[in-house]
Amino acid sequence: PTGLEPEDAHKVVAHSIKHIGTDYDVRHLLDLARFFFPWGFLPRRWRSSLFEHNAGMPTRTVCSSMLASAFNRVNFPILPFIDRDDDGSLRFFKRNPRLFTPKDFDYSPYFDIIKYPFLGLDDLGVYRRLPWCDDDILYNDDERAFVAATRGETVSRVDERTVFSFTRKNKEKADPIDDNTPSVPNTTVKGG
């Protein structure tokens, strides 16, 4: 949290510590999924119950809702609804903490999210020694690879899933900079 006062930070931590060991609310996750699903496709009995009062349910929580309620207690914004009046003044409204998901903390301009790379990239230019695969192979999130068009060529699609196996270089072929630089000799791409 950017700019959170120390006194409020202690309150947020105290609220969070109080909820350590609380049962995980799996039903809440299902309700969130149903809440974000289009209403027209679901029968009324299957719709989200996020806004209904559930007696005995405060003993269960999910991490993002617990953190959102902790920050709401000290009036620290995560992703507030902001209303501008006709006179130009602004009013912030707190969002329901049960509607928060982990990505909301990432999207919030009021939080600095620290992301660690898989490999240490502290040295300048170390990214050039990463074991990149062939320049013409691009990887999609749906676990398919395709060969990219280069130099005016047409795009060809890879029919078979690309298999990457990382092995260490042999000592006699090793880069003089680093003996343990992984290489990608066993990349298999079929189809196209």
Coordinates of N, CA and C in Angstrom, one line a residue:
P1 N 0.8 -1.2 0.0 CA 0.0 0.0 0.0 C 0.9 1.3 0.0
T2 N 0.7 2.1 -0.9 CA 1.4 3.3 -1.1 C 0.9 4.4 -0.2
G3 N 1.8 4.9 0.7 CA 1.4 6.0 1.6 C 0.5 5.6 2.8
L4 N 0.4 4.4 3.2 CA -0.4 4.0 4.3 C 0.3 4.4 5.6
E5 N -0.4 5.1 6.4 CA 0.2 5.6 7.7 C 0.5 4.4 8.6
P6 N 1.6 4.5 9.4 CA 2.0 3.4 10.3 C 0.9 3.0 11.2
E7 N 0.2 3.9 11.8 CA -0.9 3.5 12.7 C -2.0 2.7 12.0
D8 N -2.3 3.1 10.7 CA -3.3 2.3 10.0 C -2.7 0.9 9.5
A9 N -1.4 0.9 9.2 CA -0.7 -0.4 8.9 C -0.9 -1.3 10.0
H10 N -0.7 -0.9 11.3 CA -0.8 -1.7 12.4 C -2.3 -2.3 12.6
K11 N -3.2 -1.4 12.2 CA -4.6 -1.9 12.3 C -4.9 -2.9 11.2
V12 N -4.4 -2.7 10.0 CA -4.6 -3.7 8.9 C -3.9 -5.0 9.3
V13 N -2.7 -5.0 9.9 CA -2.0 -6.2 10.3 C -2.8 -6.9 11.4
A14 N -3.3 -6.1 12.4 CA -4.0 -6.7 13.5 C -5.3 -7.4 13.0
H15 N -6.0 -6.8 12.1 CA -7.2 -7.4 11.5 C -6.9 -8.7 10.8
S16 N -5.8 -8.7 10.1 CA -5.3 -9.9 9.3 C -4.9 -11.0 10.3
I17 N -4.2 -10.6 11.3 CA -3.8 -11.7 12.3 C -5.0 -12.3 13.0
K18 N -6.0 -11.5 13.2 CA -7.2 -12.0 13.9 C -7.9 -13.0 13.0
H19 N -7.7 -13.0 11.7 CA -8.3 -13.9 10.8 C -7.4 -15.1 10.4
I20 N -6.2 -15.2 11.0 CA -5.4 -16.4 10.7 C -6.0 -17.6 11.2
G21 N -6.1 -18.7 10.4 CA -6.7 -19.9 10.8 C -8.2 -20.0 10.6
T22 N -8.8 -18.9 10.0 CA -10.2 -19.0 9.6 C -10.4 -19.9 8.5
D23 N -11.5 -20.6 8.5 CA -11.8 -21.6 7.5 C -11.9 -20.9 6.1
Y24 N -11.5 -21.6 5.1 CA -11.6 -21.0 3.7 C -13.0 -21.2 3.2
D25 N -13.6 -20.1 2.7 CA -14.9 -20.1 2.2 C -15.0 -20.5 0.7
V26 N -15.1 -21.8 0.5 CA -15.2 -22.3 -0.9 C -16.5 -21.8 -1.6
R27 N -17.6 -21.7 -0.8 CA -18.8 -21.2 -1.4 C -18.7 -19.8 -1.9
H28 N -17.9 -19.0 -1.2 CA -17.7 -17.6 -1.7 C -17.0 -17.6 -3.0
L29 N -16.1 -18.5 -3.3 CA -15.4 -18.6 -4.6 C -16.4 -19.0 -5.7
L30 N -17.3 -19.9 -5.4 CA -18.3 -20.3 -6.3 C -19.3 -19.1 -6.6
D31 N -19.6 -18.4 -5.5 CA -20.5 -17.2 -5.7 C -19.9 -16.2 -6.5
L32 N -18.6 -15.9 -6.3 CA -17.9 -15.0 -7.2 C -17.9 -15.4 -8.6
A33 N -17.7 -16.7 -8.9 CA -17.8 -17.1 -10.3 C -19.2 -17.0 -10.9
R34 N -20.2 -17.3 -10.1 CA -21.6 -17.1 -10.5 C -21.9 -15.6 -10.7
F35 N -21.3 -14.7 -9.8 CA -21.6 -13.3 -9.9 C -21.1 -12.7 -11.2
F36 N -19.9 -13.2 -11.7 CA -19.3 -12.7 -12.9 C -19.8 -13.4 -14.1
F37 N -20.6 -14.4 -14.0 CA -21.2 -15.1 -15.1 C -22.5 -14.4 -15.5
P38 N -22.8 -14.3 -16.8 CA -24.0 -13.6 -17.3 C -25.3 -14.1 -16.7
W39 N -26.1 -13.2 -16.2 CA -27.3 -13.6 -15.5 C -28.3 -14.4 -16.3
G40 N -28.4 -14.1 -17.6 CA -29.4 -14.7 -18.4 C -29.3 -16.2 -18.6
F41 N -28.1 -16.7 -18.4 CA -27.8 -18.1 -18.6 C -28.1 -19.0 -17.4
L42 N -28.2 -18.4 -16.2 CA -28.3 -19.2 -15.0 C -29.8 -19.1 -14.5
P43 N -30.3 -20.2 -14.0 CA -31.6 -20.2 -13.3 C -31.4 -19.4 -12.0
R44 N -32.5 -18.8 -11.6 CA -32.5 -17.9 -10.4 C -31.9 -18.6 -9.2
R45 N -32.2 -19.9 -9.0 CA -31.7 -20.6 -7.8 C -30.1 -20.8 -7.8
W46 N -29.5 -20.7 -9.0 CA -28.1 -20.9 -9.2 C -27.3 -19.6 -9.1
R47 N -28.0 -18.5 -9.0 CA -27.4 -17.2 -9.1 C -26.6 -16.9 -7.8
S48 N -25.8 -15.9 -7.8 CA -24.9 -15.6 -6.7 C -25.6 -15.2 -5.5
S49 N -25.1 -15.6 -4.3 CA -25.7 -15.2 -3.0 C -24.7 -14.3 -2.3
L50 N -23.9 -13.6 -3.0 CA -22.9 -12.7 -2.3 C -23.6 -11.7 -1.5
F51 N -24.7 -11.2 -1.9 CA -25.3 -10.1 -1.2 C -26.4 -10.5 -0.2
E52 N -26.6 -11.8 0.0 CA -27.5 -12.3 1.0 C -26.9 -12.4 2.3
H53 N -27.7 -12.3 3.4 CA -27.1 -12.5 4.7 C -27.1 -14.0 5.0
N54 N -25.9 -14.5 5.3 CA -25.7 -15.9 5.6 C -25.3 -16.0 7.1
A55 N -26.2 -16.4 7.9 CA -25.9 -16.5 9.3 C -24.8 -17.5 9.6
G56 N -23.8 -17.2 10.4 CA -22.7 -18.1 10.7 C -21.6 -18.1 9.7
M57 N -21.8 -17.4 8.6 CA -20.7 -17.4 7.6 C -19.5 -16.4 7.9
P58 N -19.6 -15.5 8.8 CA -18.5 -14.6 9.0 C -17.3 -15.4 9.6
T59 N -17.5 -16.6 10.0 CA -16.3 -17.4 10.4 C -15.5 -18.0 9.3
R60 N -15.9 -17.8 8.1 CA -15.2 -18.2 6.9 C -14.9 -17.0 6.0
T61 N -13.8 -17.1 5.3 CA -13.4 -16.0 4.4 C -12.5 -16.5 3.3
V62 N -12.2 -15.6 2.4 CA -11.1 -15.9 1.4 C -10.1 -14.7 1.5
C63 N -8.9 -15.0 1.0 CA -7.8 -14.0 1.3 C -8.1 -12.6 0.8
S64 N -8.6 -12.5 -0.4 CA -8.8 -11.1 -1.0 C -9.9 -10.4 -0.3
S65 N -10.9 -11.0 0.2 CA -12.0 -10.4 0.9 C -11.5 -10.0 2.3
M66 N -10.7 -10.8 2.9 CA -10.2 -10.5 4.3 C -9.3 -9.3 4.2
L67 N -8.4 -9.2 3.2 CA -7.5 -8.1 3.0 C -8.3 -6.8 2.6
A68 N -9.3 -6.9 1.8 CA -10.1 -5.8 1.4 C -10.8 -5.2 2.6
S69 N -11.4 -6.1 3.5 CA -12.1 -5.6 4.6 C -11.1 -4.9 5.6
A70 N -9.9 -5.4 5.7 CA -8.9 -4.8 6.6 C -8.6 -3.4 6.1
F71 N -8.4 -3.2 4.8 CA -8.1 -1.9 4.2 C -9.3 -1.0 4.3
N72 N -10.5 -1.5 4.1 CA -11.7 -0.7 4.2 C -11.9 -0.2 5.6
R73 N -11.4 -0.9 6.7 CA -11.6 -0.4 8.1 C -10.8 0.8 8.3
V74 N -9.7 1.0 7.6 CA -8.9 2.3 7.8 C -9.1 3.3 6.6
N75 N -10.1 3.0 5.8 CA -10.5 3.9 4.7 C -9.3 4.1 3.7
F76 N -8.6 3.0 3.4 CA -7.5 3.0 2.4 C -8.1 2.5 1.1
P77 N -8.0 3.2 0.0 CA -8.7 2.8 -1.2 C -7.9 1.6 -1.9
I78 N -8.7 0.7 -2.4 CA -8.1 -0.3 -3.3 C -8.5 0.0 -4.7
L79 N -9.8 -0.2 -5.0 CA -10.4 0.2 -6.3 C -11.7 0.8 -6.0
P80 N -11.7 2.0 -5.4 CA -13.0 2.6 -5.0 C -13.8 3.1 -6.2
F81 N -15.1 3.2 -6.0 CA -16.0 3.8 -7.0 C -15.9 5.3 -6.7
I82 N -15.6 6.1 -7.7 CA -15.4 7.5 -7.5 C -16.5 8.3 -8.3
D83 N -17.2 9.1 -7.6 CA -18.3 9.9 -8.1 C -17.9 11.4 -8.1
R84 N -18.1 12.0 -9.3 CA -17.9 13.4 -9.4 C -19.2 14.2 -9.4
D85 N -19.4 15.1 -8.4 CA -20.6 15.9 -8.3 C -20.6 16.9 -9.4
D86 N -21.8 17.6 -9.5 CA -21.9 18.7 -10.5 C -20.9 19.8 -10.2
D87 N -20.6 20.1 -8.9 CA -19.7 21.2 -8.6 C -18.3 20.8 -8.8
G88 N -18.0 19.5 -9.2 CA -16.6 19.1 -9.5 C -16.0 18.4 -8.3
S89 N -16.6 18.3 -7.2 CA -16.1 17.6 -6.0 C -16.2 16.1 -6.2
L90 N -15.3 15.4 -5.6 CA -15.2 13.9 -5.7 C -15.7 13.3 -4.4
R91 N -16.3 12.1 -4.6 CA -16.7 11.3 -3.4 C -16.2 9.9 -3.7
F92 N -15.5 9.3 -2.8 CA -15.1 7.9 -2.9 C -16.1 7.0 -2.2
F93 N -16.4 5.9 -2.8 CA -17.3 4.9 -2.2 C -16.5 3.6 -2.1
K94 N -16.6 2.9 -0.9 CA -15.9 1.6 -0.8 C -16.7 0.5 -1.5
R95 N -16.0 -0.3 -2.2 CA -16.6 -1.5 -2.8 C -16.8 -2.6 -1.8
N96 N -17.8 -3.4 -2.0 CA -18.1 -4.6 -1.2 C -16.8 -5.5 -1.1
P97 N -16.3 -5.7 0.1 CA -15.1 -6.5 0.2 C -15.2 -7.9 -0.4
R98 N -16.5 -8.4 -0.4 CA -16.7 -9.8 -0.9 C -16.6 -9.9 -2.4
L99 N -16.5 -8.7 -3.1 CA -16.3 -8.7 -4.6 C -14.9 -8.6 -5.0
F100 N -14.0 -8.5 -4.1 CA -12.6 -8.3 -4.5 C -11.9 -9.7 -4.9
T101 N -11.1 -9.6 -5.9 CA -10.3 -10.8 -6.2 C -8.8 -10.3 -6.2
P102 N -7.8 -11.2 -6.2 CA -6.4 -10.8 -6.1 C -6.0 -9.8 -7.1
K103 N -6.5 -9.9 -8.3 CA -6.1 -9.0 -9.4 C -6.4 -7.5 -9.1
D104 N -7.4 -7.3 -8.2 CA -7.8 -5.9 -7.9 C -6.7 -5.2 -7.2
F105 N -5.9 -5.9 -6.4 CA -4.8 -5.3 -5.7 C -3.7 -5.0 -6.7
D106 N -3.6 -5.8 -7.7 CA -2.6 -5.6 -8.8 C -3.0 -4.4 -9.6
Y107 N -4.3 -4.2 -9.9 CA -4.7 -3.1 -10.8 C -4.8 -1.8 -10.0
S108 N -4.9 -1.9 -8.7 CA -5.1 -0.6 -7.9 C -3.9 0.3 -8.0
P109 N -4.1 1.6 -8.3 CA -3.0 2.5 -8.4 C -2.5 2.9 -7.0
Y110 N -3.1 2.4 -5.9 CA -2.7 2.7 -4.6 C -1.8 1.6 -3.9
F111 N -1.5 0.6 -4.7 CA -0.6 -0.5 -4.3 C 0.6 -0.6 -5.2
D112 N 1.8 -0.8 -4.7 CA 3.0 -1.1 -5.4 C 3.2 -2.6 -5.3
I113 N 2.9 -3.3 -6.4 CA 3.1 -4.7 -6.4 C 4.5 -5.1 -6.8
I114 N 5.2 -5.9 -6.0 CA 6.5 -6.3 -6.2 C 6.5 -7.6 -6.9
K115 N 7.1 -7.7 -8.1 CA 7.1 -8.9 -8.9 C 8.5 -9.4 -9.0
Y116 N 8.8 -10.6 -8.7 CA 10.1 -11.2 -8.8 C 10.3 -12.0 -10.0
P117 N 11.4 -11.8 -10.8 CA 11.6 -12.6 -12.0 C 12.0 -14.1 -11.6
F118 N 11.8 -15.0 -12.5 CA 12.2 -16.4 -12.3 C 13.7 -16.5 -12.1
L119 N 14.4 -15.6 -12.9 CA 15.8 -15.6 -12.9 C 16.3 -14.2 -12.4
G120 N 17.4 -14.1 -11.7 CA 17.9 -12.8 -11.3 C 18.4 -12.0 -12.5
L121 N 17.9 -10.9 -12.7 CA 18.3 -10.0 -13.8 C 18.9 -8.8 -13.3
D122 N 19.6 -8.8 -12.2 CA 20.2 -7.7 -11.7 C 21.4 -7.1 -12.5
D123 N 22.1 -7.9 -13.2 CA 23.2 -7.4 -14.0 C 22.7 -6.9 -15.4
L124 N 23.3 -5.8 -15.9 CA 22.9 -5.3 -17.1 C 23.2 -6.3 -18.2
G125 N 22.3 -6.5 -19.1 CA 22.5 -7.3 -20.3 C 22.4 -8.8 -20.0
V126 N 22.1 -9.2 -18.8 CA 22.0 -10.7 -18.5 C 20.9 -11.3 -19.3
Y127 N 19.9 -10.5 -19.6 CA 18.8 -11.1 -20.4 C 19.2 -11.6 -21.7
R128 N 20.3 -11.2 -22.3 CA 20.8 -11.6 -23.5 C 21.3 -13.1 -23.4
R129 N 21.7 -13.5 -22.2 CA 22.2 -14.9 -22.0 C 21.1 -15.9 -21.7
L130 N 19.8 -15.4 -21.6 CA 18.7 -16.3 -21.3 C 18.6 -17.4 -22.4
P131 N 18.1 -18.6 -22.1 CA 18.1 -19.6 -23.1 C 16.8 -19.5 -24.0
W132 N 16.7 -18.5 -24.8 CA 15.6 -18.3 -25.7 C 15.5 -19.4 -26.8
C133 N 14.3 -19.8 -27.1 CA 14.1 -20.7 -28.2 C 14.3 -20.0 -29.6
D134 N 14.1 -20.7 -30.6 CA 14.2 -20.2 -32.0 C 13.3 -18.9 -32.1
D135 N 13.9 -17.9 -32.7 CA 13.2 -16.6 -32.8 C 11.9 -16.7 -33.6
D136 N 11.7 -17.6 -34.4 CA 10.5 -17.7 -35.2 C 9.4 -18.5 -34.5
I137 N 9.6 -19.0 -33.3 CA 8.6 -19.8 -32.6 C 8.0 -18.9 -31.5
L138 N 6.7 -18.7 -31.5 CA 6.0 -17.9 -30.5 C 5.1 -18.8 -29.8
Y139 N 4.9 -18.6 -28.5 CA 4.1 -19.4 -27.6 C 2.9 -18.7 -27.2
N140 N 1.7 -19.3 -27.3 CA 0.4 -18.8 -26.9 C 0.1 -19.3 -25.5
D141 N -0.7 -18.7 -24.8 CA -1.1 -19.1 -23.4 C -1.9 -20.4 -23.5
D142 N -2.5 -20.7 -24.6 CA -3.4 -21.9 -24.7 C -2.5 -23.1 -25.0
E143 N -1.2 -23.1 -24.7 CA -0.3 -24.2 -24.9 C -0.1 -24.6 -26.4
R144 N -0.3 -23.7 -27.3 CA 0.0 -24.0 -28.7 C 1.1 -23.0 -29.1
A145 N 1.9 -23.5 -30.0 CA 3.0 -22.7 -30.6 C 2.7 -22.5 -32.0
F146 N 3.2 -21.4 -32.6 CA 3.2 -21.2 -34.0 C 4.5 -20.6 -34.5
V147 N 4.8 -20.8 -35.8 CA 5.9 -20.2 -36.3 C 5.5 -18.8 -36.9
A148 N 6.2 -17.8 -36.4 CA 5.9 -16.4 -36.8 C 6.4 -16.1 -38.2
A149 N 5.6 -15.2 -38.8 CA 6.1 -14.7 -40.2 C 7.3 -13.8 -40.0
T150 N 8.3 -14.0 -40.8 CA 9.5 -13.2 -40.8 C 9.9 -12.9 -42.2
R151 N 10.4 -11.7 -42.4 CA 10.9 -11.2 -43.7 C 9.9 -11.4 -44.8
G152 N 8.6 -11.1 -44.6 CA 7.7 -11.2 -45.6 C 7.1 -12.6 -45.9
E153 N 7.5 -13.6 -45.1 CA 7.0 -14.9 -45.3 C 5.6 -15.1 -44.7
T154 N 4.9 -16.1 -45.1 CA 3.6 -16.3 -44.5 C 3.7 -17.1 -43.2
V155 N 2.6 -16.9 -42.4 CA 2.6 -17.5 -41.1 C 2.2 -19.0 -41.3
S156 N 2.9 -19.9 -40.6 CA 2.5 -21.3 -40.6 C 2.2 -21.7 -39.2
R157 N 1.1 -22.5 -39.0 CA 0.7 -22.9 -37.7 C 1.3 -24.3 -37.3
V158 N 1.7 -24.4 -36.1 CA 2.3 -25.7 -35.6 C 1.1 -26.6 -35.2
D159 N 1.1 -27.8 -35.8 CA 0.0 -28.7 -35.5 C 0.2 -29.5 -34.2
E160 N 1.4 -29.7 -33.8 CA 1.7 -30.5 -32.7 C 2.3 -29.6 -31.6
R161 N 2.0 -29.9 -30.3 CA 2.5 -29.1 -29.2 C 4.0 -29.1 -29.2
T162 N 4.6 -27.9 -29.0 CA 6.0 -27.8 -28.9 C 6.5 -28.3 -27.5
V163 N 7.5 -29.1 -27.6 CA 8.1 -29.6 -26.3 C 9.4 -28.9 -26.1
F164 N 9.6 -28.4 -24.9 CA 10.8 -27.7 -24.6 C 11.5 -28.5 -23.5
S165 N 12.8 -28.9 -23.7 CA 13.5 -29.6 -22.6 C 14.8 -28.8 -22.4
F166 N 15.1 -28.3 -21.3 CA 16.2 -27.6 -21.0 C 17.3 -28.5 -20.4
T167 N 18.5 -28.4 -21.1 CA 19.7 -29.1 -20.6 C 20.9 -28.2 -20.5
R168 N 21.8 -28.6 -19.7 CA 23.0 -27.8 -19.5 C 24.0 -28.0 -20.7
K169 N 24.7 -27.0 -21.1 CA 25.7 -27.2 -22.1 C 26.8 -28.0 -21.7
N170 N 27.5 -28.7 -22.6 CA 28.7 -29.5 -22.3 C 29.8 -28.5 -22.0
K171 N 30.8 -28.9 -21.2 CA 31.9 -28.1 -20.8 C 32.7 -27.5 -22.0
E172 N 32.9 -28.4 -23.0 CA 33.7 -28.0 -24.1 C 33.0 -27.0 -25.0
K173 N 31.6 -27.0 -25.0 CA 30.9 -26.0 -25.8 C 30.4 -24.9 -24.9
A174 N 30.7 -24.8 -23.7 CA 30.2 -23.8 -22.8 C 30.6 -22.4 -23.2
D175 N 29.7 -21.5 -22.9 CA 29.9 -20.1 -23.1 C 31.0 -19.7 -22.1
P176 N 32.0 -19.0 -22.5 CA 33.1 -18.6 -21.5 C 32.6 -17.7 -20.4
I177 N 31.4 -17.1 -20.5 CA 30.9 -16.2 -19.5 C 30.3 -17.0 -18.3
D178 N 29.6 -18.1 -18.7 CA 28.9 -18.9 -17.6 C 28.8 -20.4 -18.1
D179 N 29.4 -21.3 -17.3 CA 29.4 -22.7 -17.6 C 28.0 -23.3 -17.5
N180 N 27.1 -22.7 -16.6 CA 25.8 -23.3 -16.3 C 24.7 -22.6 -17.1
T181 N 24.9 -22.0 -18.2 CA 23.9 -21.4 -19.0 C 23.1 -22.5 -19.6
P182 N 21.8 -22.6 -19.4 CA 21.0 -23.6 -20.0 C 20.8 -23.3 -21.5
S183 N 20.7 -24.4 -22.3 CA 20.5 -24.3 -23.7 C 19.2 -25.0 -24.0
V184 N 18.7 -24.9 -25.2 CA 17.5 -25.6 -25.7 C 17.7 -26.4 -26.9
P185 N 18.5 -27.5 -26.8 CA 18.8 -28.3 -28.0 C 17.7 -29.2 -28.4
N186 N 16.8 -29.6 -27.5 CA 15.8 -30.6 -27.7 C 14.4 -30.0 -28.0
T187 N 14.4 -28.9 -28.7 CA 13.1 -28.2 -29.0 C 12.5 -29.0 -30.2
T188 N 11.3 -29.4 -30.1 CA 10.7 -30.2 -31.2 C 9.4 -29.5 -31.7
V189 N 9.4 -29.2 -32.9 CA 8.2 -28.5 -33.5 C 7.8 -29.3 -34.8
K190 N 6.6 -29.8 -34.8 CA 6.2 -30.6 -36.0 C 5.0 -29.9 -36.6
G191 N 4.8 -30.1 -37.9 CA 3.7 -29.5 -38.5 C 4.1 -28.2 -39.3
G192 N 3.0 -27.5 -39.7 CA 3.4 -26.3 -40.4 C 3.0 -26.3 -41.7

